[in-house]
């Protein structure tokens, strides 16, 4: 195993400052100068970056029992509790068994009408020629969709009651994850107070909804399905605390990632008019003036190719990390208990080793979500193995329906004198300072 040398190797923080300054550049430089695996330090912690799809498969699939979510990610337990993203071992397996049926293709089909209807309602207030912060729009729109499909909440309720609190949480949580020394949450610092108050505000909303449902007939939304779910082995359902944790997890993962995917998708279309033209032609041919629905998706082939390719270039979940809970061999390398392994979909999906003209936007390279001849873990925007994103089908359906609805009614251009478009790799991969676009009604 190769270890990164240089001045940072002797710093008390190791390479942490380099990573904080520009995470993607740091990882790309490692990928460019090394093969298969490379190690470095974040303070006292040894990190191992995996650069080979076969090694990534071992960690996520064949030897996943030897790993837990890494320590910095456990910072999210403050918000998510023992939800699917943060729970481990038996707790995770039990919750996954309970939740999985709610995310089958059969179940998520029923949400397609809501997704299309909410998108139409949202863009109805866009004016011809208007300059809009489209990245903010996508956050509000996907939050409205998850609020409706999860809790049967209307668009305004979703934003006012939980949206603004999530913004505070994501900002503070990201900074805590990247800190070596974290201020204990018990200390009443301004940031701790803001974080605690934001979580309490969302908790209040979630518990009110759960209690109301406990005392009435449940609805056929995601929360209703989770409340009726019973474990096949124990025959037990979820406690209110478990419902809260999973609801919080779905709220966070269900709007943040899809919003970023759509924002980057729209940006790429503004930079590639030839691809945008093909998209408009497909949507016009398939939909005409009709509202998009689940059955339209089988004919919206190019629309989905655009989404898959956009997620290759700008994967929302750009970095995955795991902590070894025992000594384990990965390929020819030995990972010791307590060490962290990192896997970046961003650097793998930008590799010319696996993708021809990797830096170019070529939606046509995808067929049914895959690229011919490319190893499975060279493209993994939803992770993989037993902990693959449970909402992957939900997210692709939502992105397809939203994108088709937007371009059915509007053409979009990047705003004049736009700031330099850059990535901001927080917990998810956001466009730094947002994306401003001019929306023009299509005749």
mmCIF file with all atom_site columns, N, CA and C in Angstrom, residues 217-258:
data_model
loop_
_atom_site.group_PDB
_atom_site.id
_atom_site.type_symbol
_atom_site.label_atom_id
_atom_site.label_alt_id
_atom_site.label_comp_id
_atom_site.label_asym_id
_atom_site.label_entity_id
_atom_site.label_seq_id
_atom_site.pdbx_PDB_ins_code
_atom_site.Cartn_x
_atom_site.Cartn_y
_atom_site.Cartn_z
_atom_site.occupancy
_atom_site.B_iso_or_equiv
_atom_site.pdbx_formal_charge
_atom_site.auth_seq_id
_atom_site.auth_comp_id
_atom_site.auth_asym_id
_atom_site.auth_atom_id
_atom_site.pdbx_PDB_model_num
ATOM 1   N N  . UNK A 1 217 ? -57.307 6.705   11.058 1.00 0.00 ? 217 UNK A N  1
ATOM 2   C CA . UNK A 1 217 ? -56.975 5.774   9.980  1.00 0.00 ? 217 UNK A CA 1
ATOM 3   C C  . UNK A 1 217 ? -55.718 6.254   9.264  1.00 0.00 ? 217 UNK A C  1
ATOM 4   N N  . UNK A 1 218 ? -54.804 5.330   8.963  1.00 0.00 ? 218 UNK A N  1
ATOM 5   C CA . UNK A 1 218 ? -53.582 5.710   8.256  1.00 0.00 ? 218 UNK A CA 1
ATOM 6   C C  . UNK A 1 218 ? -53.867 5.904   6.774  1.00 0.00 ? 218 UNK A C  1
ATOM 7   N N  . UNK A 1 219 ? -53.047 6.745   6.152  1.00 0.00 ? 219 UNK A N  1
ATOM 8   C CA . UNK A 1 219 ? -53.206 7.028   4.729  1.00 0.00 ? 219 UNK A CA 1
ATOM 9   C C  . UNK A 1 219 ? -52.244 6.174   3.913  1.00 0.00 ? 219 UNK A C  1
ATOM 10  N N  . UNK A 1 220 ? -52.453 6.181   2.602  1.00 0.00 ? 220 UNK A N  1
ATOM 11  C CA . UNK A 1 220 ? -51.611 5.374   1.719  1.00 0.00 ? 220 UNK A CA 1
ATOM 12  C C  . UNK A 1 220 ? -50.387 6.147   1.244  1.00 0.00 ? 220 UNK A C  1
ATOM 13  N N  . UNK A 1 221 ? -49.789 6.933   2.126  1.00 0.00 ? 221 UNK A N  1
ATOM 14  C CA . UNK A 1 221 ? -48.526 7.573   1.802  1.00 0.00 ? 221 UNK A CA 1
ATOM 15  C C  . UNK A 1 221 ? -47.402 6.734   2.418  1.00 0.00 ? 221 UNK A C  1
ATOM 16  N N  . UNK A 1 222 ? -46.166 7.204   2.308  1.00 0.00 ? 222 UNK A N  1
ATOM 17  C CA . UNK A 1 222 ? -45.038 6.418   2.817  1.00 0.00 ? 222 UNK A CA 1
ATOM 18  C C  . UNK A 1 222 ? -45.134 6.200   4.323  1.00 0.00 ? 222 UNK A C  1
ATOM 19  N N  . UNK A 1 223 ? -45.541 7.227   5.063  1.00 0.00 ? 223 UNK A N  1
ATOM 20  C CA . UNK A 1 223 ? -45.657 7.073   6.507  1.00 0.00 ? 223 UNK A CA 1
ATOM 21  C C  . UNK A 1 223 ? -46.706 6.013   6.848  1.00 0.00 ? 223 UNK A C  1
ATOM 22  N N  . UNK A 1 224 ? -47.812 6.022   6.123  1.00 0.00 ? 224 UNK A N  1
ATOM 23  C CA . UNK A 1 224 ? -48.843 5.025   6.350  1.00 0.00 ? 224 UNK A CA 1
ATOM 24  C C  . UNK A 1 224 ? -48.338 3.612   6.109  1.00 0.00 ? 224 UNK A C  1
ATOM 25  N N  . UNK A 1 225 ? -47.563 3.437   5.052  1.00 0.00 ? 225 UNK A N  1
ATOM 26  C CA . UNK A 1 225 ? -46.986 2.121   4.767  1.00 0.00 ? 225 UNK A CA 1
ATOM 27  C C  . UNK A 1 225 ? -46.034 1.682   5.869  1.00 0.00 ? 225 UNK A C  1
ATOM 28  N N  . UNK A 1 226 ? -45.206 2.629   6.351  1.00 0.00 ? 226 UNK A N  1
ATOM 29  C CA . UNK A 1 226 ? -44.254 2.294   7.409  1.00 0.00 ? 226 UNK A CA 1
ATOM 30  C C  . UNK A 1 226 ? -44.981 1.951   8.710  1.00 0.00 ? 226 UNK A C  1
ATOM 31  N N  . UNK A 1 227 ? -46.086 2.640   8.995  1.00 0.00 ? 227 UNK A N  1
ATOM 32  C CA . UNK A 1 227 ? -46.822 2.378   10.229 1.00 0.00 ? 227 UNK A CA 1
ATOM 33  C C  . UNK A 1 227 ? -47.509 1.010   10.196 1.00 0.00 ? 227 UNK A C  1
ATOM 34  N N  . UNK A 1 228 ? -47.869 0.559   8.989  1.00 0.00 ? 228 UNK A N  1
ATOM 35  C CA . UNK A 1 228 ? -48.528 -0.746  8.872  1.00 0.00 ? 228 UNK A CA 1
ATOM 36  C C  . UNK A 1 228 ? -47.537 -1.885  8.712  1.00 0.00 ? 228 UNK A C  1
ATOM 37  N N  . UNK A 1 229 ? -46.273 -1.558  8.447  1.00 0.00 ? 229 UNK A N  1
ATOM 38  C CA . UNK A 1 229 ? -45.276 -2.600  8.179  1.00 0.00 ? 229 UNK A CA 1
ATOM 39  C C  . UNK A 1 229 ? -45.039 -3.462  9.412  1.00 0.00 ? 229 UNK A C  1
ATOM 40  N N  . UNK A 1 230 ? -44.848 -4.767  9.172  1.00 0.00 ? 230 UNK A N  1
ATOM 41  C CA . UNK A 1 230 ? -44.535 -5.709  10.241 1.00 0.00 ? 230 UNK A CA 1
ATOM 42  C C  . UNK A 1 230 ? -43.349 -6.557  9.815  1.00 0.00 ? 230 UNK A C  1
ATOM 43  N N  . UNK A 1 231 ? -42.423 -6.761  10.752 1.00 0.00 ? 231 UNK A N  1
ATOM 44  C CA . UNK A 1 231 ? -41.247 -7.571  10.477 1.00 0.00 ? 231 UNK A CA 1
ATOM 45  C C  . UNK A 1 231 ? -41.669 -9.026  10.272 1.00 0.00 ? 231 UNK A C  1
ATOM 46  N N  . UNK A 1 232 ? -41.143 -9.655  9.200  1.00 0.00 ? 232 UNK A N  1
ATOM 47  C CA . UNK A 1 232 ? -41.526 -11.036 8.886  1.00 0.00 ? 232 UNK A CA 1
ATOM 48  C C  . UNK A 1 232 ? -41.158 -12.005 10.001 1.00 0.00 ? 232 UNK A C  1
ATOM 49  N N  . UNK A 1 233 ? -40.047 -11.723 10.695 1.00 0.00 ? 233 UNK A N  1
ATOM 50  C CA . UNK A 1 233 ? -39.575 -12.652 11.724 1.00 0.00 ? 233 UNK A CA 1
ATOM 51  C C  . UNK A 1 233 ? -40.228 -12.388 13.081 1.00 0.00 ? 233 UNK A C  1
ATOM 52  N N  . UNK A 1 234 ? -40.208 -11.129 13.536 1.00 0.00 ? 234 UNK A N  1
ATOM 53  C CA . UNK A 1 234 ? -40.727 -10.826 14.869 1.00 0.00 ? 234 UNK A CA 1
ATOM 54  C C  . UNK A 1 234 ? -42.204 -10.437 14.876 1.00 0.00 ? 234 UNK A C  1
ATOM 55  N N  . UNK A 1 235 ? -42.739 -10.099 13.683 1.00 0.00 ? 235 UNK A N  1
ATOM 56  C CA . UNK A 1 235 ? -44.129 -9.641  13.534 1.00 0.00 ? 235 UNK A CA 1
ATOM 57  C C  . UNK A 1 235 ? -44.376 -8.287  14.215 1.00 0.00 ? 235 UNK A C  1
ATOM 58  N N  . UNK A 1 236 ? -43.311 -7.622  14.608 1.00 0.00 ? 236 UNK A N  1
ATOM 59  C CA . UNK A 1 236 ? -43.447 -6.336  15.278 1.00 0.00 ? 236 UNK A CA 1
ATOM 60  C C  . UNK A 1 236 ? -43.348 -5.181  14.279 1.00 0.00 ? 236 UNK A C  1
ATOM 61  N N  . UNK A 1 237 ? -44.010 -4.086  14.606 1.00 0.00 ? 237 UNK A N  1
ATOM 62  C CA . UNK A 1 237 ? -43.913 -2.892  13.791 1.00 0.00 ? 237 UNK A CA 1
ATOM 63  C C  . UNK A 1 237 ? -42.892 -1.927  14.380 1.00 0.00 ? 237 UNK A C  1
ATOM 64  N N  . UNK A 1 238 ? -42.923 -0.685  13.921 1.00 0.00 ? 238 UNK A N  1
ATOM 65  C CA . UNK A 1 238 ? -41.975 0.319   14.410 1.00 0.00 ? 238 UNK A CA 1
ATOM 66  C C  . UNK A 1 238 ? -42.556 1.101   15.576 1.00 0.00 ? 238 UNK A C  1
ATOM 67  N N  . UNK A 1 239 ? -41.691 1.469   16.509 1.00 0.00 ? 239 UNK A N  1
ATOM 68  C CA . UNK A 1 239 ? -42.083 2.385   17.582 1.00 0.00 ? 239 UNK A CA 1
ATOM 69  C C  . UNK A 1 239 ? -42.171 3.798   17.004 1.00 0.00 ? 239 UNK A C  1
ATOM 70  N N  . UNK A 1 240 ? -42.759 4.721   17.765 1.00 0.00 ? 240 UNK A N  1
ATOM 71  C CA . UNK A 1 240 ? -42.810 6.123   17.330 1.00 0.00 ? 240 UNK A CA 1
ATOM 72  C C  . UNK A 1 240 ? -41.411 6.686   17.100 1.00 0.00 ? 240 UNK A C  1
ATOM 73  N N  . UNK A 1 241 ? -40.446 6.288   17.952 1.00 0.00 ? 241 UNK A N  1
ATOM 74  C CA . UNK A 1 241 ? -39.072 6.746   17.794 1.00 0.00 ? 241 UNK A CA 1
ATOM 75  C C  . UNK A 1 241 ? -38.479 6.246   16.481 1.00 0.00 ? 241 UNK A C  1
ATOM 76  N N  . UNK A 1 242 ? -38.728 4.973   16.149 1.00 0.00 ? 242 UNK A N  1
ATOM 77  C CA . UNK A 1 242 ? -38.210 4.423   14.893 1.00 0.00 ? 242 UNK A CA 1
ATOM 78  C C  . UNK A 1 242 ? -38.869 5.089   13.693 1.00 0.00 ? 242 UNK A C  1
ATOM 79  N N  . UNK A 1 243 ? -40.166 5.336   13.797 1.00 0.00 ? 243 UNK A N  1
ATOM 80  C CA . UNK A 1 243 ? -40.867 6.031   12.714 1.00 0.00 ? 243 UNK A CA 1
ATOM 81  C C  . UNK A 1 243 ? -40.276 7.419   12.514 1.00 0.00 ? 243 UNK A C  1
ATOM 82  N N  . UNK A 1 244 ? -40.008 8.100   13.639 1.00 0.00 ? 244 UNK A N  1
ATOM 83  C CA . UNK A 1 244 ? -39.406 9.435   13.560 1.00 0.00 ? 244 UNK A CA 1
ATOM 84  C C  . UNK A 1 244 ? -38.057 9.382   12.875 1.00 0.00 ? 244 UNK A C  1
ATOM 85  N N  . UNK A 1 245 ? -37.200 8.418   13.274 1.00 0.00 ? 245 UNK A N  1
ATOM 86  C CA . UNK A 1 245 ? -35.851 8.320   12.708 1.00 0.00 ? 245 UNK A CA 1
ATOM 87  C C  . UNK A 1 245 ? -35.899 8.035   11.211 1.00 0.00 ? 245 UNK A C  1
ATOM 88  N N  . UNK A 1 246 ? -36.773 7.125   10.797 1.00 0.00 ? 246 UNK A N  1
ATOM 89  C CA . UNK A 1 246 ? -36.855 6.799   9.368  1.00 0.00 ? 246 UNK A CA 1
ATOM 90  C C  . UNK A 1 246 ? -37.490 7.928   8.579  1.00 0.00 ? 246 UNK A C  1
ATOM 91  N N  . UNK A 1 247 ? -38.477 8.590   9.165  1.00 0.00 ? 247 UNK A N  1
ATOM 92  C CA . UNK A 1 247 ? -39.090 9.732   8.489  1.00 0.00 ? 247 UNK A CA 1
ATOM 93  C C  . UNK A 1 247 ? -38.079 10.844  8.273  1.00 0.00 ? 247 UNK A C  1
ATOM 94  N N  . UNK A 1 248 ? -37.267 11.116  9.297  1.00 0.00 ? 248 UNK A N  1
ATOM 95  C CA . UNK A 1 248 ? -36.224 12.140  9.195  1.00 0.00 ? 248 UNK A CA 1
ATOM 96  C C  . UNK A 1 248 ? -35.211 11.758  8.119  1.00 0.00 ? 248 UNK A C  1
ATOM 97  N N  . UNK A 1 249 ? -34.836 10.489  8.084  1.00 0.00 ? 249 UNK A N  1
ATOM 98  C CA . UNK A 1 249 ? -33.876 10.010  7.091  1.00 0.00 ? 249 UNK A CA 1
ATOM 99  C C  . UNK A 1 249 ? -34.423 10.167  5.681  1.00 0.00 ? 249 UNK A C  1
ATOM 100 N N  . UNK A 1 250 ? -35.673 9.766   5.473  1.00 0.00 ? 250 UNK A N  1
ATOM 101 C CA . UNK A 1 250 ? -36.278 9.851   4.137  1.00 0.00 ? 250 UNK A CA 1
ATOM 102 C C  . UNK A 1 250 ? -36.454 11.305  3.728  1.00 0.00 ? 250 UNK A C  1
ATOM 103 N N  . UNK A 1 251 ? -36.825 12.163  4.690  1.00 0.00 ? 251 UNK A N  1
ATOM 104 C CA . UNK A 1 251 ? -36.953 13.593  4.397  1.00 0.00 ? 251 UNK A CA 1
ATOM 105 C C  . UNK A 1 251 ? -35.626 14.158  3.884  1.00 0.00 ? 251 UNK A C  1
ATOM 106 N N  . UNK A 1 252 ? -34.545 13.845  4.605  1.00 0.00 ? 252 UNK A N  1
ATOM 107 C CA . UNK A 1 252 ? -33.236 14.388  4.240  1.00 0.00 ? 252 UNK A CA 1
ATOM 108 C C  . UNK A 1 252 ? -32.749 13.794  2.922  1.00 0.00 ? 252 UNK A C  1
ATOM 109 N N  . UNK A 1 253 ? -32.679 12.456  2.867  1.00 0.00 ? 253 UNK A N  1
ATOM 110 C CA . UNK A 1 253 ? -32.136 11.796  1.681  1.00 0.00 ? 253 UNK A CA 1
ATOM 111 C C  . UNK A 1 253 ? -33.069 11.934  0.486  1.00 0.00 ? 253 UNK A C  1
ATOM 112 N N  . UNK A 1 254 ? -34.362 12.114  0.766  1.00 0.00 ? 254 UNK A N  1
ATOM 113 C CA . UNK A 1 254 ? -35.338 12.122  -0.311 1.00 0.00 ? 254 UNK A CA 1
ATOM 114 C C  . UNK A 1 254 ? -35.497 13.437  -1.031 1.00 0.00 ? 254 UNK A C  1
ATOM 115 N N  . UNK A 1 255 ? -34.922 14.509  -0.517 1.00 0.00 ? 255 UNK A N  1
ATOM 116 C CA . UNK A 1 255 ? -35.051 15.756  -1.279 1.00 0.00 ? 255 UNK A CA 1
ATOM 117 C C  . UNK A 1 255 ? -33.706 16.392  -1.597 1.00 0.00 ? 255 UNK A C  1
ATOM 118 N N  . UNK A 1 256 ? -32.750 16.321  -0.693 1.00 0.00 ? 256 UNK A N  1
ATOM 119 C CA . UNK A 1 256 ? -31.447 16.955  -0.895 1.00 0.00 ? 256 UNK A CA 1
ATOM 120 C C  . UNK A 1 256 ? -30.717 16.390  -2.111 1.00 0.00 ? 256 UNK A C  1
ATOM 121 N N  . UNK A 1 257 ? -30.632 15.064  -2.197 1.00 0.00 ? 257 UNK A N  1
ATOM 122 C CA . UNK A 1 257 ? -29.872 14.438  -3.288 1.00 0.00 ? 257 UNK A CA 1
ATOM 123 C C  . UNK A 1 257 ? -30.550 14.644  -4.638 1.00 0.00 ? 257 UNK A C  1
ATOM 124 N N  . UNK A 1 258 ? -31.859 14.461  -4.693 1.00 0.00 ? 258 UNK A N  1
ATOM 125 C CA . UNK A 1 258 ? -32.573 14.607  -5.965 1.00 0.00 ? 258 UNK A CA 1
ATOM 126 C C  . UNK A 1 258 ? -32.553 16.051  -6.445 1.00 0.00 ? 258 UNK A C  1
#
